[in-house]
Short mmCIF file of N, CA, C and O in Angstrom, two decimals:
data_model
loop_
_atom_site.label_atom_id
_atom_site.label_comp_id
_atom_site.label_asym_id
_atom_site.label_seq_id
_atom_site.Cartn_x
_atom_site.Cartn_y
_atom_site.Cartn_z
N MET A 1 7.69 15.51 23.12
CA MET A 1 8.60 14.92 22.17
C MET A 1 8.54 15.66 20.84
O MET A 1 7.47 15.98 20.36
N ARG A 2 9.68 15.89 20.22
CA ARG A 2 9.71 16.54 18.92
C ARG A 2 9.37 15.51 17.85
O ARG A 2 9.58 14.32 18.02
N ASN A 3 8.86 15.99 16.70
CA ASN A 3 8.44 15.09 15.62
C ASN A 3 9.56 14.17 15.15
O ASN A 3 9.33 13.01 14.88
N GLU A 4 10.78 14.68 15.00
CA GLU A 4 11.86 13.84 14.49
C GLU A 4 12.21 12.70 15.44
O GLU A 4 12.76 11.70 15.02
N GLU A 5 11.86 12.83 16.72
CA GLU A 5 12.11 11.76 17.67
C GLU A 5 11.05 10.67 17.59
O GLU A 5 11.23 9.60 18.13
N MET A 6 9.94 10.95 16.90
CA MET A 6 8.84 10.01 16.82
C MET A 6 8.85 9.24 15.50
O MET A 6 7.89 8.57 15.17
N THR A 7 9.90 9.34 14.72
CA THR A 7 9.97 8.68 13.43
C THR A 7 9.87 7.17 13.59
O THR A 7 10.55 6.57 14.40
N VAL A 8 8.99 6.58 12.80
CA VAL A 8 8.81 5.14 12.81
C VAL A 8 9.81 4.52 11.85
O VAL A 8 9.96 4.97 10.72
N THR A 9 10.52 3.51 12.30
CA THR A 9 11.47 2.80 11.44
C THR A 9 10.95 1.39 11.21
O THR A 9 10.63 0.68 12.15
N VAL A 10 10.86 1.04 9.94
CA VAL A 10 10.42 -0.28 9.52
C VAL A 10 11.62 -0.95 8.87
O VAL A 10 12.44 -0.29 8.23
N MET A 11 11.74 -2.28 9.01
CA MET A 11 12.82 -3.01 8.36
C MET A 11 12.21 -4.16 7.57
O MET A 11 11.37 -4.90 8.08
N GLN A 12 12.65 -4.28 6.31
CA GLN A 12 12.16 -5.36 5.46
C GLN A 12 13.31 -6.02 4.70
O GLN A 12 14.28 -5.36 4.34
N ARG A 13 13.15 -7.31 4.47
CA ARG A 13 14.08 -8.08 3.64
C ARG A 13 13.32 -8.38 2.35
O ARG A 13 12.17 -8.83 2.38
N VAL A 14 13.99 -8.15 1.21
CA VAL A 14 13.34 -8.31 -0.08
C VAL A 14 14.21 -9.19 -0.97
O VAL A 14 15.42 -8.97 -1.05
N PHE A 15 13.59 -10.17 -1.60
CA PHE A 15 14.26 -11.01 -2.58
C PHE A 15 13.69 -10.66 -3.94
O PHE A 15 12.47 -10.74 -4.15
N ILE A 16 14.56 -10.26 -4.87
CA ILE A 16 14.14 -9.76 -6.17
C ILE A 16 14.59 -10.76 -7.23
O ILE A 16 15.77 -11.10 -7.30
N SER A 17 13.65 -11.23 -8.03
CA SER A 17 14.00 -12.20 -9.06
C SER A 17 13.68 -11.66 -10.45
O SER A 17 12.86 -10.77 -10.61
N GLY A 18 14.34 -12.24 -11.43
CA GLY A 18 14.23 -11.82 -12.82
C GLY A 18 15.63 -11.70 -13.39
O GLY A 18 16.56 -12.39 -12.94
N LYS A 19 15.82 -10.82 -14.35
CA LYS A 19 17.17 -10.53 -14.85
C LYS A 19 17.69 -9.35 -14.02
O LYS A 19 17.52 -8.18 -14.40
N VAL A 20 18.26 -9.65 -12.87
CA VAL A 20 18.63 -8.62 -11.92
C VAL A 20 20.12 -8.63 -11.56
O VAL A 20 20.55 -7.87 -10.69
N GLN A 21 20.90 -9.49 -12.22
CA GLN A 21 22.35 -9.48 -12.01
C GLN A 21 23.02 -9.12 -13.33
O GLN A 21 22.48 -9.36 -14.41
N ASN A 22 24.20 -8.52 -13.23
CA ASN A 22 24.98 -8.07 -14.40
C ASN A 22 24.22 -7.02 -15.22
O ASN A 22 24.31 -7.00 -16.44
N CYS A 23 23.46 -6.16 -14.52
CA CYS A 23 22.70 -5.12 -15.21
C CYS A 23 22.74 -3.79 -14.44
O CYS A 23 22.01 -2.88 -14.76
N GLY A 24 23.57 -3.71 -13.40
CA GLY A 24 23.66 -2.48 -12.60
C GLY A 24 22.59 -2.34 -11.54
O GLY A 24 22.39 -1.26 -10.99
N PHE A 25 21.93 -3.45 -11.21
CA PHE A 25 20.83 -3.39 -10.24
C PHE A 25 21.28 -2.92 -8.86
O PHE A 25 20.63 -2.08 -8.25
N ARG A 26 22.38 -3.48 -8.36
CA ARG A 26 22.83 -3.10 -7.01
C ARG A 26 23.22 -1.63 -6.95
O ARG A 26 22.85 -0.92 -6.00
N ASP A 27 23.95 -1.14 -7.95
CA ASP A 27 24.33 0.28 -7.97
C ASP A 27 23.09 1.17 -8.04
O ASP A 27 23.02 2.22 -7.40
N TYR A 28 22.12 0.75 -8.82
CA TYR A 28 20.85 1.47 -8.93
C TYR A 28 20.16 1.56 -7.56
O TYR A 28 19.68 2.63 -7.16
N MET A 29 20.14 0.45 -6.83
CA MET A 29 19.52 0.44 -5.51
C MET A 29 20.28 1.34 -4.52
O MET A 29 19.66 2.04 -3.72
N VAL A 30 21.61 1.33 -4.59
CA VAL A 30 22.41 2.19 -3.71
C VAL A 30 22.08 3.66 -3.97
O VAL A 30 21.89 4.45 -3.04
N ARG A 31 22.00 4.04 -5.25
CA ARG A 31 21.67 5.45 -5.59
C ARG A 31 20.29 5.83 -5.08
O ARG A 31 20.11 6.88 -4.48
N ARG A 32 19.30 4.98 -5.36
CA ARG A 32 17.93 5.29 -4.93
C ARG A 32 17.82 5.33 -3.41
O ARG A 32 17.15 6.19 -2.86
N ALA A 33 18.47 4.40 -2.72
CA ALA A 33 18.42 4.38 -1.25
C ALA A 33 19.02 5.64 -0.67
O ALA A 33 18.50 6.21 0.29
N SER A 34 20.11 6.12 -1.28
CA SER A 34 20.75 7.35 -0.83
C SER A 34 19.80 8.54 -1.01
O SER A 34 19.66 9.39 -0.12
N GLU A 35 19.14 8.60 -2.13
CA GLU A 35 18.17 9.68 -2.40
C GLU A 35 17.01 9.66 -1.42
O GLU A 35 16.48 10.71 -1.05
N LEU A 36 16.61 8.46 -0.99
CA LEU A 36 15.44 8.31 -0.11
C LEU A 36 15.81 8.30 1.37
O LEU A 36 14.93 8.21 2.22
N HIS A 37 17.10 8.33 1.68
CA HIS A 37 17.59 8.36 3.06
C HIS A 37 17.15 7.14 3.86
O HIS A 37 16.69 7.26 5.00
N VAL A 38 17.29 5.96 3.25
CA VAL A 38 17.03 4.72 3.97
C VAL A 38 18.36 4.01 4.21
O VAL A 38 19.35 4.28 3.54
N ALA A 39 18.36 3.12 5.17
CA ALA A 39 19.57 2.37 5.52
C ALA A 39 19.41 0.93 5.06
O ALA A 39 18.30 0.45 4.81
N GLY A 40 20.54 0.23 4.99
CA GLY A 40 20.48 -1.19 4.66
C GLY A 40 21.61 -1.61 3.75
O GLY A 40 22.67 -1.00 3.72
N TRP A 41 21.35 -2.65 2.97
CA TRP A 41 22.34 -3.16 2.04
C TRP A 41 21.66 -3.94 0.92
O TRP A 41 20.49 -4.29 1.02
N VAL A 42 22.44 -4.20 -0.13
CA VAL A 42 21.96 -4.97 -1.27
C VAL A 42 23.08 -5.92 -1.69
O VAL A 42 24.26 -5.56 -1.61
N ARG A 43 22.73 -7.15 -2.10
CA ARG A 43 23.74 -8.10 -2.56
C ARG A 43 23.13 -9.08 -3.55
O ARG A 43 21.93 -9.33 -3.54
N ASN A 44 23.99 -9.62 -4.41
CA ASN A 44 23.59 -10.71 -5.30
C ASN A 44 23.56 -12.01 -4.52
O ASN A 44 24.34 -12.19 -3.58
N LEU A 45 22.69 -12.91 -4.93
CA LEU A 45 22.66 -14.26 -4.39
C LEU A 45 23.11 -15.23 -5.48
O LEU A 45 22.89 -14.98 -6.67
N ARG A 46 23.70 -16.31 -5.07
CA ARG A 46 24.22 -17.30 -6.03
C ARG A 46 23.12 -17.90 -6.91
O ARG A 46 23.41 -18.40 -8.00
N ASP A 47 21.87 -17.85 -6.47
CA ASP A 47 20.78 -18.42 -7.26
C ASP A 47 20.25 -17.46 -8.33
O ASP A 47 19.26 -17.74 -9.00
N GLY A 48 20.89 -16.28 -8.48
CA GLY A 48 20.50 -15.33 -9.52
C GLY A 48 19.61 -14.20 -9.04
O GLY A 48 19.34 -13.25 -9.78
N ARG A 49 19.14 -14.27 -7.80
CA ARG A 49 18.31 -13.19 -7.25
C ARG A 49 19.19 -12.12 -6.63
O ARG A 49 20.39 -12.29 -6.47
N VAL A 50 18.56 -11.01 -6.27
CA VAL A 50 19.19 -9.95 -5.49
C VAL A 50 18.45 -9.89 -4.16
O VAL A 50 17.22 -9.99 -4.11
N GLU A 51 19.21 -9.74 -3.07
CA GLU A 51 18.63 -9.60 -1.73
C GLU A 51 18.85 -8.17 -1.27
O GLU A 51 19.93 -7.60 -1.43
N LEU A 52 17.82 -7.61 -0.66
CA LEU A 52 17.84 -6.24 -0.20
C LEU A 52 17.36 -6.21 1.25
O LEU A 52 16.34 -6.83 1.57
N LEU A 53 18.10 -5.57 2.12
CA LEU A 53 17.64 -5.30 3.48
C LEU A 53 17.52 -3.80 3.58
O LEU A 53 18.47 -3.07 3.28
N VAL A 54 16.35 -3.31 3.96
CA VAL A 54 16.12 -1.87 3.99
C VAL A 54 15.40 -1.49 5.28
O VAL A 54 14.51 -2.20 5.75
N ALA A 55 15.83 -0.37 5.85
CA ALA A 55 15.23 0.14 7.08
C ALA A 55 15.04 1.64 6.95
O ALA A 55 15.89 2.34 6.40
N GLY A 56 13.92 2.11 7.46
CA GLY A 56 13.66 3.55 7.42
C GLY A 56 12.19 3.86 7.55
O GLY A 56 11.38 3.03 7.98
N ASP A 57 11.83 5.05 7.13
CA ASP A 57 10.46 5.53 7.14
C ASP A 57 9.62 4.68 6.18
O ASP A 57 10.07 4.38 5.07
N PRO A 58 8.42 4.26 6.58
CA PRO A 58 7.61 3.40 5.72
C PRO A 58 7.37 3.96 4.31
O PRO A 58 7.41 3.21 3.33
N SER A 59 7.15 5.25 4.19
CA SER A 59 6.90 5.82 2.85
C SER A 59 8.17 5.80 2.00
O SER A 59 8.11 5.57 0.78
N ALA A 60 9.33 5.99 2.61
CA ALA A 60 10.59 5.92 1.88
C ALA A 60 10.88 4.49 1.45
O ALA A 60 11.35 4.24 0.33
N ILE A 61 10.57 3.52 2.30
CA ILE A 61 10.75 2.12 1.94
C ILE A 61 9.84 1.76 0.78
O ILE A 61 10.26 1.09 -0.17
N GLU A 62 8.61 2.21 0.81
CA GLU A 62 7.69 1.91 -0.29
C GLU A 62 8.20 2.51 -1.60
O GLU A 62 8.11 1.88 -2.65
N ALA A 63 8.76 3.71 -1.53
CA ALA A 63 9.34 4.33 -2.73
C ALA A 63 10.52 3.51 -3.25
O ALA A 63 10.69 3.35 -4.46
N LEU A 64 11.35 2.98 -2.34
CA LEU A 64 12.47 2.14 -2.77
C LEU A 64 11.97 0.83 -3.37
O LEU A 64 12.51 0.35 -4.37
N LEU A 65 10.92 0.26 -2.80
CA LEU A 65 10.35 -0.97 -3.37
C LEU A 65 9.77 -0.71 -4.75
O LEU A 65 9.88 -1.55 -5.64
N ASP A 66 9.17 0.46 -4.96
CA ASP A 66 8.68 0.82 -6.30
C ASP A 66 9.85 0.90 -7.27
O ASP A 66 9.74 0.43 -8.40
N ALA A 67 10.97 1.47 -6.83
CA ALA A 67 12.16 1.54 -7.67
C ALA A 67 12.69 0.14 -7.97
O ALA A 67 13.12 -0.15 -9.09
N ALA A 68 12.64 -0.76 -6.98
CA ALA A 68 13.11 -2.14 -7.18
C ALA A 68 12.21 -2.87 -8.17
O ALA A 68 12.70 -3.67 -8.97
N ARG A 69 10.92 -2.59 -8.14
CA ARG A 69 10.01 -3.23 -9.10
C ARG A 69 10.32 -2.78 -10.53
O ARG A 69 10.14 -3.53 -11.47
N GLN A 70 10.76 -1.55 -10.68
CA GLN A 70 11.11 -1.00 -12.00
C GLN A 70 12.50 -1.46 -12.42
O GLN A 70 12.69 -1.92 -13.54
N GLY A 71 13.48 -1.29 -11.54
CA GLY A 71 14.86 -1.66 -11.85
C GLY A 71 15.50 -0.71 -12.84
O GLY A 71 14.84 0.16 -13.41
N PRO A 72 16.81 -0.86 -13.05
CA PRO A 72 17.51 -0.04 -14.03
C PRO A 72 17.13 -0.48 -15.45
O PRO A 72 16.51 -1.55 -15.62
N PRO A 73 17.51 0.28 -16.47
CA PRO A 73 17.07 -0.03 -17.84
C PRO A 73 17.37 -1.44 -18.33
O PRO A 73 16.56 -2.02 -19.05
N ARG A 74 18.51 -2.02 -17.98
CA ARG A 74 18.88 -3.35 -18.49
C ARG A 74 18.31 -4.50 -17.67
O ARG A 74 18.53 -5.66 -18.00
N ALA A 75 17.57 -4.20 -16.62
CA ALA A 75 17.01 -5.25 -15.75
C ALA A 75 15.59 -5.62 -16.20
O ALA A 75 14.92 -4.86 -16.89
N ARG A 76 15.18 -6.80 -15.77
CA ARG A 76 13.79 -7.23 -15.90
C ARG A 76 13.40 -7.83 -14.55
O ARG A 76 13.94 -8.86 -14.14
N VAL A 77 12.51 -7.19 -13.86
CA VAL A 77 12.09 -7.66 -12.54
C VAL A 77 10.81 -8.48 -12.69
O VAL A 77 9.81 -8.00 -13.21
N ASP A 78 10.88 -9.74 -12.26
CA ASP A 78 9.72 -10.62 -12.36
C ASP A 78 8.92 -10.68 -11.06
O ASP A 78 7.70 -10.80 -11.09
N HIS A 79 9.62 -10.62 -9.91
CA HIS A 79 8.91 -10.83 -8.64
C HIS A 79 9.70 -10.25 -7.48
O HIS A 79 10.92 -10.32 -7.46
N LEU A 80 8.98 -9.67 -6.52
CA LEU A 80 9.56 -9.25 -5.24
C LEU A 80 8.91 -10.06 -4.14
O LEU A 80 7.68 -10.13 -4.06
N GLU A 81 9.72 -10.70 -3.32
CA GLU A 81 9.24 -11.39 -2.12
C GLU A 81 9.66 -10.52 -0.94
O GLU A 81 10.85 -10.33 -0.69
N ILE A 82 8.68 -9.98 -0.21
CA ILE A 82 8.95 -9.02 0.85
C ILE A 82 8.60 -9.65 2.19
O ILE A 82 7.50 -10.19 2.37
N GLN A 83 9.56 -9.58 3.13
CA GLN A 83 9.38 -10.15 4.46
C GLN A 83 9.77 -9.12 5.51
O GLN A 83 10.72 -8.37 5.30
N PRO A 84 9.08 -9.11 6.66
CA PRO A 84 9.56 -8.26 7.75
C PRO A 84 10.91 -8.78 8.23
O PRO A 84 11.18 -9.99 8.15
N ALA A 85 11.76 -7.89 8.69
CA ALA A 85 13.09 -8.29 9.17
C ALA A 85 13.33 -7.65 10.53
O ALA A 85 12.85 -6.56 10.82
N GLU A 86 14.10 -8.36 11.34
CA GLU A 86 14.52 -7.83 12.64
C GLU A 86 16.00 -8.11 12.79
O GLU A 86 16.40 -9.24 13.04
N GLU A 87 16.79 -7.09 12.57
CA GLU A 87 18.24 -7.17 12.70
C GLU A 87 18.71 -5.87 13.34
O GLU A 87 17.92 -4.96 13.54
N ARG A 88 20.00 -5.82 13.60
CA ARG A 88 20.56 -4.57 14.09
C ARG A 88 20.35 -3.52 13.00
O ARG A 88 20.58 -3.77 11.82
N LEU A 89 19.93 -2.34 13.40
CA LEU A 89 19.66 -1.25 12.46
C LEU A 89 20.95 -0.88 11.74
O LEU A 89 21.93 -0.49 12.36
N PRO A 90 21.00 -1.03 10.41
CA PRO A 90 22.22 -0.70 9.66
C PRO A 90 22.42 0.81 9.59
O PRO A 90 21.48 1.58 9.72
N LYS A 91 23.68 1.21 9.38
CA LYS A 91 24.00 2.63 9.18
C LYS A 91 24.34 2.80 7.71
O LYS A 91 25.16 2.06 7.16
N GLY A 92 23.71 3.75 7.08
CA GLY A 92 23.96 3.98 5.67
C GLY A 92 23.38 2.87 4.81
O GLY A 92 22.62 2.03 5.29
N PHE A 93 23.72 2.88 3.53
CA PHE A 93 23.26 1.85 2.61
C PHE A 93 24.44 1.40 1.78
O PHE A 93 25.11 2.23 1.17
N THR A 94 24.73 0.10 1.77
CA THR A 94 25.94 -0.41 1.13
C THR A 94 25.63 -1.54 0.15
O THR A 94 24.59 -2.19 0.23
N LYS A 95 26.57 -1.76 -0.74
CA LYS A 95 26.54 -2.89 -1.66
C LYS A 95 27.45 -3.96 -1.07
O LYS A 95 28.60 -3.69 -0.78
N ARG A 96 26.91 -5.16 -0.88
CA ARG A 96 27.68 -6.25 -0.29
C ARG A 96 28.11 -7.27 -1.34
O ARG A 96 27.56 -7.31 -2.45
N PHE A 97 29.05 -8.13 -0.95
CA PHE A 97 29.50 -9.21 -1.81
C PHE A 97 28.41 -10.26 -1.98
O PHE A 97 27.52 -10.40 -1.12
N THR A 98 28.52 -11.06 -3.00
CA THR A 98 27.57 -12.14 -3.28
C THR A 98 27.55 -13.13 -2.12
O THR A 98 28.57 -13.46 -1.55
N ALA A 99 26.36 -13.60 -1.80
CA ALA A 99 26.18 -14.58 -0.72
C ALA A 99 25.70 -15.90 -1.29
O ALA A 99 25.02 -15.95 -2.27
#
């Protein structure tokens, strides 16, 4: 087997709380996810949090979670709740409508 065929894919669901809406957080996550070559989506939740579903290489996911902890300049991240997820593997990384 070639190395690229042995790539481990991890999927996680993340709930991000703090001042994370109306500050460019979702666009920031889309840019970072594209740079890190991970798949998934990001959306606002009606309760003021942001939800992130991310799938990919464990080290790339950890880098995206580090970016989520930092957030864009106008954000304030108070807490990340990280859970394992099992869904159909998404293609690309998209910004979704509020849920």
